[in-house]
Coordinates of C-alpha atoms in Angstrom, one line a residue:
M1 CA 180.2 99.6 51.9
D2 CA 180.3 102.9 53.7
S3 CA 178.7 104.7 50.8
G4 CA 175.8 102.2 50.7
R5 CA 175.1 102.6 54.4
S6 CA 175.1 106.3 54.1
S7 CA 172.7 106.3 51.2
K8 CA 170.2 104.1 53.1
M9 CA 170.3 106.3 56.2
A10 CA 169.6 109.3 54.1
D11 CA 166.6 107.6 52.5
N12 CA 165.2 106.7 55.9
S13 CA 165.6 110.2 57.2
D14 CA 163.7 111.6 54.1
D15 CA 160.8 109.1 54.7
K16 CA 160.5 110.2 58.4
K17 CA 160.3 113.8 57.3
R18 CA 157.6 113.1 54.8
K19 CA 155.5 111.2 57.4
A20 CA 155.9 114.1 59.8
Q21 CA 154.9 116.6 57.2
G22 CA 151.7 114.6 56.2
P23 CA 150.3 114.0 52.8
P24 CA 151.1 116.4 50.0
E25 CA 148.7 119.2 49.2
S26 CA 147.5 117.5 46.0
A27 CA 146.3 114.5 48.1
R28 CA 144.3 116.5 50.6
P29 CA 140.6 117.2 49.9
R30 CA 139.8 120.5 48.3
G31 CA 139.2 123.3 50.8
A32 CA 140.5 121.2 53.7
K33 CA 143.4 122.9 55.5
Q34 CA 144.9 121.6 58.7
G35 CA 143.9 123.6 61.8
S36 CA 141.9 126.1 59.8
A37 CA 139.0 128.0 61.4
S38 CA 136.5 127.0 58.7
T39 CA 136.8 123.3 59.6
K40 CA 136.0 124.0 63.3
Y41 CA 132.9 126.0 62.3
T42 CA 131.4 123.4 60.1
L43 CA 131.8 120.6 62.7
G44 CA 130.2 122.6 65.5
K45 CA 127.2 123.6 63.3
A46 CA 126.6 120.0 62.3
R47 CA 126.4 118.8 65.9
S48 CA 123.7 121.3 67.0
V49 CA 120.0 120.9 66.1
D50 CA 117.2 123.4 66.5
V51 CA 114.6 121.3 68.3
V52 CA 111.6 123.6 67.9
G53 CA 112.2 124.0 64.2
F54 CA 112.8 120.3 63.8
V55 CA 109.6 119.3 65.5
E56 CA 107.5 122.0 63.7
A57 CA 108.8 120.8 60.3
R58 CA 107.8 117.2 61.2
S59 CA 104.6 117.8 63.2
F60 CA 102.5 116.3 60.4
E61 CA 104.4 113.0 60.5
I62 CA 104.2 112.9 64.4
N63 CA 100.4 113.5 64.4
A64 CA 99.9 110.8 61.7
L65 CA 101.9 108.4 63.8
Q66 CA 99.8 109.0 66.9
R67 CA 96.6 108.6 64.9
S68 CA 97.8 105.4 63.4
L69 CA 98.6 104.0 66.9
E70 CA 95.2 104.9 68.2
N71 CA 93.4 103.4 65.2
A72 CA 95.4 100.2 65.6
R73 CA 94.4 100.0 69.3
S74 CA 90.7 100.4 68.5
Q75 CA 90.7 98.0 65.5
G76 CA 91.3 95.0 67.8
N77 CA 95.0 94.4 67.5
T78 CA 95.1 94.2 71.3
R79 CA 92.8 92.4 73.7
A80 CA 90.7 94.3 76.2
F81 CA 92.8 93.3 79.2
Q82 CA 96.0 94.3 77.4
T83 CA 94.8 97.9 77.1
L84 CA 94.9 98.3 80.9
P85 CA 97.9 99.9 82.6
R86 CA 100.4 97.6 84.3
H87 CA 99.1 98.3 87.9
L88 CA 95.5 97.3 86.9
R89 CA 96.3 94.0 85.2
R90 CA 95.2 90.9 87.0
R91 CA 96.0 87.2 86.6
A92 CA 93.6 85.1 84.5
A93 CA 92.0 88.3 83.1
S94 CA 92.0 86.8 79.6
H95 CA 89.2 84.3 80.5
N96 CA 87.6 85.9 83.6
V97 CA 85.6 89.0 82.7
K98 CA 85.0 90.0 86.3
R99 CA 88.7 90.8 86.6
I100 CA 88.4 93.5 84.0
P101 CA 86.9 97.0 84.7
A102 CA 83.2 97.3 83.9
R103 CA 83.9 99.8 81.0
L104 CA 85.8 97.0 79.1
R105 CA 83.7 94.0 79.9
E106 CA 81.5 94.2 76.9
K107 CA 84.5 94.3 74.6
A108 CA 86.1 91.4 76.4
L109 CA 82.9 89.3 76.1
S110 CA 82.8 89.9 72.4
E111 CA 86.4 88.9 72.1
M112 CA 85.8 85.7 74.1
K113 CA 82.8 84.8 71.9
K114 CA 84.9 85.2 68.7
S115 CA 87.7 83.0 70.1
A116 CA 85.2 80.4 71.3
Q117 CA 83.7 80.1 67.8
T118 CA 87.1 79.3 66.3
S119 CA 88.0 76.8 69.0
K120 CA 87.4 73.1 68.3
A121 CA 87.0 72.2 72.0
L122 CA 84.3 74.8 72.5
A123 CA 82.5 74.4 69.2
G124 CA 78.8 73.6 69.8
T125 CA 78.9 74.5 73.5
D126 CA 77.7 77.5 75.5
R127 CA 81.1 77.8 77.3
L128 CA 83.4 80.6 76.5
T129 CA 86.6 79.2 78.1
N130 CA 88.2 75.8 78.8
A131 CA 87.9 76.4 82.5
K132 CA 87.1 73.2 84.5
K133 CA 84.1 72.8 86.6
S134 CA 84.6 74.2 90.1
S135 CA 85.1 71.8 93.0
R136 CA 82.3 70.8 95.3
Y137 CA 83.9 72.9 98.1
K138 CA 83.8 76.0 96.0
R139 CA 80.2 75.3 94.9
R140 CA 79.1 75.0 98.5
R141 CA 80.7 78.3 99.6
A142 CA 78.6 81.3 100.3
R143 CA 77.9 83.5 97.3
S144 CA 78.5 86.7 99.2
V145 CA 80.6 87.9 102.2
R146 CA 77.4 88.9 103.9
Q147 CA 75.9 85.4 103.6
E148 CA 79.1 83.9 104.9
Y149 CA 79.1 86.2 107.9
E150 CA 75.5 85.4 108.7
T151 CA 76.4 81.7 108.6
R152 CA 79.3 82.2 110.9
Q153 CA 77.1 84.0 113.4
T154 CA 75.1 80.9 114.3
G155 CA 74.7 80.7 118.1
K156 CA 76.4 84.1 118.7
R157 CA 76.0 87.7 117.5
W158 CA 78.5 89.8 115.8
L159 CA 78.6 93.6 116.5
E160 CA 78.7 96.0 113.6
T161 CA 82.4 96.6 114.2
H162 CA 83.3 92.9 114.6
V163 CA 85.4 92.7 111.4
W164 CA 87.4 95.8 112.4
H165 CA 88.0 94.5 115.9
A166 CA 88.8 90.9 114.8
K167 CA 91.8 92.2 112.7
R168 CA 93.3 93.9 115.7
M169 CA 92.1 92.1 118.9
R170 CA 91.4 88.7 120.3
M171 CA 87.7 88.1 120.3
K172 CA 85.8 86.2 123.0
E173 CA 82.2 85.1 123.2
L174 CA 80.5 86.8 126.2
W175 CA 76.8 87.1 126.9
G176 CA 75.9 85.7 123.5
A177 CA 78.0 88.2 121.6
M178 CA 81.6 88.4 120.2
I179 CA 83.4 91.0 122.2
A180 CA 87.0 92.2 121.9
E181 CA 89.0 90.9 124.9
T182 CA 92.6 91.8 124.5
P183 CA 94.5 93.8 121.8
N184 CA 97.1 92.0 119.6
E185 CA 99.6 94.9 120.1
R186 CA 100.6 97.0 123.1
S187 CA 98.1 99.8 123.2
H188 CA 97.3 100.4 126.8
R189 CA 99.2 103.6 127.1
A190 CA 97.9 104.9 123.8
A191 CA 94.3 104.2 124.9
Y192 CA 94.9 105.8 128.3
R193 CA 96.4 108.9 126.6
A194 CA 93.5 109.1 124.2
A195 CA 90.9 108.8 126.9
K196 CA 92.6 111.5 129.0
E197 CA 93.5 114.1 126.3
K198 CA 91.6 113.3 123.1
T199 CA 88.8 110.8 122.4
Y200 CA 88.4 107.1 123.1
I201 CA 85.4 105.3 121.4
Q202 CA 84.0 101.9 122.4
D203 CA 81.3 99.8 120.8
V204 CA 78.8 99.0 123.5
S205 CA 76.1 97.5 121.3
Y206 CA 76.3 94.3 123.3
F207 CA 74.3 96.1 126.0
R208 CA 70.7 94.9 126.1
T209 CA 67.8 97.3 125.4
L210 CA 64.2 96.5 126.5
E211 CA 61.3 98.5 125.2
L212 CA 58.2 98.9 127.4
V213 CA 55.1 100.0 125.5
G214 CA 52.0 101.1 127.4
S215 CA 50.3 103.9 129.2
E216 CA 52.6 106.2 131.2
D217 CA 51.0 105.5 134.6
A218 CA 51.2 101.7 134.0
I219 CA 54.9 101.8 133.2
V220 CA 55.7 104.1 136.1
G221 CA 53.7 102.0 138.5
L222 CA 55.5 98.8 137.3
L223 CA 59.0 100.2 137.6
C224 CA 58.4 101.9 140.9
Q225 CA 58.1 98.5 142.5
L226 CA 61.7 97.7 141.5
I227 CA 63.4 100.8 142.7
P228 CA 64.2 102.0 146.2
P229 CA 61.5 104.2 147.8
N230 CA 63.9 107.1 148.3
E231 CA 65.2 107.1 144.7
L232 CA 64.1 109.6 142.1
T233 CA 61.2 108.2 140.2
L234 CA 60.7 108.2 136.4
A235 CA 57.7 110.5 136.7
M236 CA 59.8 113.5 137.6
K237 CA 59.9 116.5 135.2
P238 CA 63.6 116.1 134.1
Y239 CA 62.9 112.6 132.9
I240 CA 59.3 112.3 131.9
G241 CA 59.7 114.4 128.8
G242 CA 62.6 112.4 127.4
A243 CA 65.2 115.2 127.8
R244 CA 67.4 113.2 130.2
M245 CA 68.2 109.6 130.9
A246 CA 67.3 108.4 134.4
P247 CA 69.8 106.2 136.3
L248 CA 68.1 103.4 138.2
T249 CA 69.0 100.7 140.6
L250 CA 66.6 97.7 140.3
Y251 CA 65.7 95.2 143.0
C252 CA 63.2 92.3 143.1
A253 CA 59.7 93.5 143.8
G254 CA 59.2 94.1 147.6
S255 CA 62.8 92.9 148.5
Y256 CA 64.6 96.2 148.9
P257 CA 67.4 96.4 150.2
L258 CA 67.9 92.7 149.4
A259 CA 67.8 90.8 146.1
L260 CA 69.7 93.3 144.0
L261 CA 69.2 92.9 140.2
G262 CA 71.6 95.5 139.0
P263 CA 71.9 99.1 137.6
A264 CA 69.9 100.3 134.6
T265 CA 69.3 103.4 132.6
A266 CA 65.8 104.5 131.5
L267 CA 64.9 106.8 128.6
W268 CA 61.4 108.0 127.8
E269 CA 60.2 108.7 124.3
P270 CA 59.5 112.4 123.8
I271 CA 55.9 113.3 124.6
S272 CA 53.7 113.0 121.5
G273 CA 50.0 113.2 120.9
A274 CA 49.5 109.4 121.1
G275 CA 48.1 107.9 124.3
Q276 CA 50.8 105.2 124.7
R277 CA 54.3 105.9 125.7
K278 CA 57.6 104.1 125.1
L279 CA 60.4 103.5 127.6
W280 CA 63.8 102.1 126.9
L281 CA 65.7 100.2 129.6
R282 CA 69.5 100.0 128.9
L283 CA 70.8 96.9 130.8
H284 CA 74.1 95.2 131.1
P285 CA 73.9 91.7 129.5
A286 CA 75.0 90.0 132.7
N287 CA 71.8 91.0 134.5
A288 CA 69.4 91.6 131.6
D289 CA 67.8 88.2 131.6
A290 CA 67.1 88.4 135.3
I291 CA 65.5 91.8 135.0
K292 CA 63.4 90.7 132.1
I293 CA 62.2 87.6 133.9
E294 CA 61.3 89.8 137.0
L295 CA 59.3 92.2 134.8
E296 CA 57.4 89.4 133.1
R297 CA 56.6 87.8 136.5
M298 CA 55.2 91.1 137.8
L299 CA 53.0 91.4 134.7
D300 CA 51.7 87.9 135.1
S301 CA 50.8 88.6 138.8
I302 CA 48.8 91.8 137.9
P303 CA 45.1 91.1 137.5
D304 CA 43.4 91.9 134.2
G305 CA 43.1 95.6 133.5
N306 CA 44.9 98.5 132.0
D307 CA 48.2 97.7 133.8
R308 CA 48.4 94.4 131.9
A309 CA 48.5 96.3 128.6
I310 CA 52.3 96.6 128.7
Q311 CA 54.4 95.0 126.1
I312 CA 58.0 94.1 126.6
K313 CA 60.3 93.8 123.6
D314 CA 64.0 93.1 123.2
I315 CA 65.3 95.6 120.6
T316 CA 69.0 95.0 121.2
C317 CA 69.7 94.0 117.6
D318 CA 67.9 97.0 116.2
L319 CA 70.2 99.6 117.8
V320 CA 74.0 100.4 117.5
S321 CA 75.5 102.3 120.4
F322 CA 78.9 103.8 121.0
E323 CA 80.5 105.3 124.1
L324 CA 82.9 108.2 123.7
L325 CA 85.4 109.2 126.5
G326 CA 87.8 112.1 126.6
G327 CA 88.1 115.8 126.6
Q328 CA 87.6 116.2 122.8
S329 CA 84.5 113.9 122.6
T330 CA 82.1 116.8 121.9
Q331 CA 84.5 118.3 119.3
M332 CA 84.7 114.9 117.6
L333 CA 80.9 114.5 117.5
A334 CA 80.5 118.0 116.0
A335 CA 83.1 117.2 113.3
V336 CA 81.6 113.8 112.4
L337 CA 77.9 114.5 112.7
S338 CA 76.4 116.7 110.0
Q339 CA 72.7 117.6 110.4
T340 CA 70.4 117.3 107.4
V341 CA 68.6 120.5 108.2
D342 CA 70.8 123.5 108.0
C343 CA 70.1 126.1 110.6
A344 CA 70.2 129.8 110.0
D345 CA 73.4 131.7 110.6
S346 CA 71.8 133.5 113.5
E347 CA 70.6 130.2 115.1
P348 CA 73.4 127.6 115.0
S349 CA 72.6 124.1 116.0
L350 CA 73.0 122.9 119.5
L351 CA 75.8 120.6 118.7
Q352 CA 77.8 123.3 117.0
T353 CA 77.2 125.6 120.0
I354 CA 78.6 123.2 122.6
R355 CA 81.5 122.0 120.4
A356 CA 83.9 124.4 122.2
I357 CA 83.4 123.2 125.7
P358 CA 86.7 122.1 127.4
S359 CA 85.2 118.8 128.7
P360 CA 81.9 116.9 128.3
A361 CA 81.6 117.1 132.1
V362 CA 80.5 120.7 131.7
L363 CA 77.3 119.6 130.1
P364 CA 74.2 118.9 132.3
E365 CA 74.2 115.3 133.5
S366 CA 72.5 112.6 131.3
V367 CA 71.1 115.1 128.7
V368 CA 69.8 113.8 125.4
I369 CA 70.2 115.4 122.0
A370 CA 68.2 114.2 119.0
L371 CA 69.8 114.8 115.5
R372 CA 69.0 113.7 112.0
I373 CA 72.3 113.5 110.2
H374 CA 73.9 112.7 106.9
D375 CA 75.9 109.5 106.4
P376 CA 79.3 110.3 108.0
R377 CA 81.1 108.0 105.5
L378 CA 80.3 110.4 102.7
E379 CA 82.4 113.2 104.2
F380 CA 85.4 111.1 105.4
P381 CA 88.1 112.0 106.6
F382 CA 87.3 114.4 109.5
K383 CA 89.6 117.0 111.0
V384 CA 89.4 118.1 114.6
N385 CA 91.3 121.1 115.7
P386 CA 93.8 119.9 118.3
E387 CA 94.0 123.4 119.9
R388 CA 91.2 124.8 122.1
M389 CA 88.8 127.0 120.2
V390 CA 88.8 130.7 120.8
L391 CA 85.2 132.0 121.0
S392 CA 84.0 135.5 120.5
Q393 CA 82.1 137.4 123.2
D394 CA 78.7 136.6 121.6
E395 CA 79.6 132.9 121.3
Q396 CA 80.7 132.7 124.9
Q397 CA 77.5 134.3 126.1
Q398 CA 75.4 132.0 123.9
L399 CA 77.3 128.9 125.2
Q400 CA 76.8 130.1 128.8
D401 CA 73.0 130.6 128.3
V402 CA 72.7 127.1 126.8
L403 CA 74.6 125.4 129.7
L404 CA 72.6 127.3 132.3
H405 CA 69.2 126.9 130.6
W406 CA 69.3 123.7 128.7
P407 CA 66.7 123.7 125.9
A408 CA 63.6 121.6 126.7
N409 CA 63.2 120.4 123.1
A410 CA 66.8 119.2 122.6
A411 CA 65.6 115.6 122.6
V412 CA 63.1 116.3 119.8
L413 CA 64.0 116.2 116.1
D414 CA 64.0 119.7 114.6
G415 CA 61.7 120.9 117.4
Q416 CA 58.8 118.8 116.1
R417 CA 57.3 116.3 118.5
S418 CA 55.4 114.6 115.7
D419 CA 58.7 113.4 114.2
T420 CA 59.5 110.3 116.2
G421 CA 62.8 109.4 114.4
I422 CA 64.6 106.4 115.9
W423 CA 61.6 105.5 118.1
D424 CA 59.6 104.5 115.0
R425 CA 61.2 101.4 113.6
S426 CA 58.3 100.5 111.3
E427 CA 60.1 101.9 108.2

């Protein structure tokens, strides 16, 4: 019994030694040695690839694959709306051509015609899709946004900036126009800061503008009956040429100092060769109707003659006016307004000359500058230098000369009195 146990233990010890030593050399693959340097070298070389050489060797196959993809795209394997990138795809673009860019609409229409020919429901009809007939509400809607806005303005007038204000402020009907009443967000401090340091703009197109057309003497004689006797008349040299706006205080005829009508601002058309003159009266809408009625009553009381040849027109809807407040108002205007006629380098425009003034209060009071400009929307956005401009010695002298001796033809377009500009609305 002991000899048998000892023989089994010897056999087990021999098996363990064989397993530890591994397979015999005859069973190993040829040239494979355990832990040899040649095996490590072959494995490292197999795991590294020369990318440049690999791509150059297969450039022909890669180009052929790209050409085949482009050809498959152009052969109609995909619909027109499927060729758009993800961010340009729209819902229902497969049956609504207007949701596809214009460059692909022709292809989309041809695809819709082919699919309509093969459809049993659309066979023999002119329809391209199975879309149902629109409802009566949709058929009665305005065809354009402009038409819809015109319909909504019935009984009241929208300003040119109404849509912008309606998104940010509460609108209220005042004096026949929709005017912004209160902002939807807290902005009082920001508005005060802008008016004090930068620029604050307000749409004042709701102000009424009356145009008086007639001889110069007749217009002056008519308005002199409505102003105080000690007030500057419209016939004075600073105002008669149209270079400045004349502030007026109007009363009922022969009732001074009682029966006050309200303040007004008058502007003459620049003197031209024609015999008749034009005068604009800028009035607040609260007292505009009373002033217009008083003017018409005075015209009816004048006997037949040259003084009766005065026409009064309301041109409020023909003009758009803005009011700018703040120290950088002049800089903002110089940055936004770009004249159509480029001045020479030695003679810069008047607006570019006064752009560096610290405040609009430095300018002469109520001066008028006539400009013919490009559309500002074509050069948006604008940049205004927040810092005060540093002028050279020549520029400072030129600015000082302009402020001391304001040009007499500043209210005339390009220095030509024959060009009436905004005064001629027959175009």
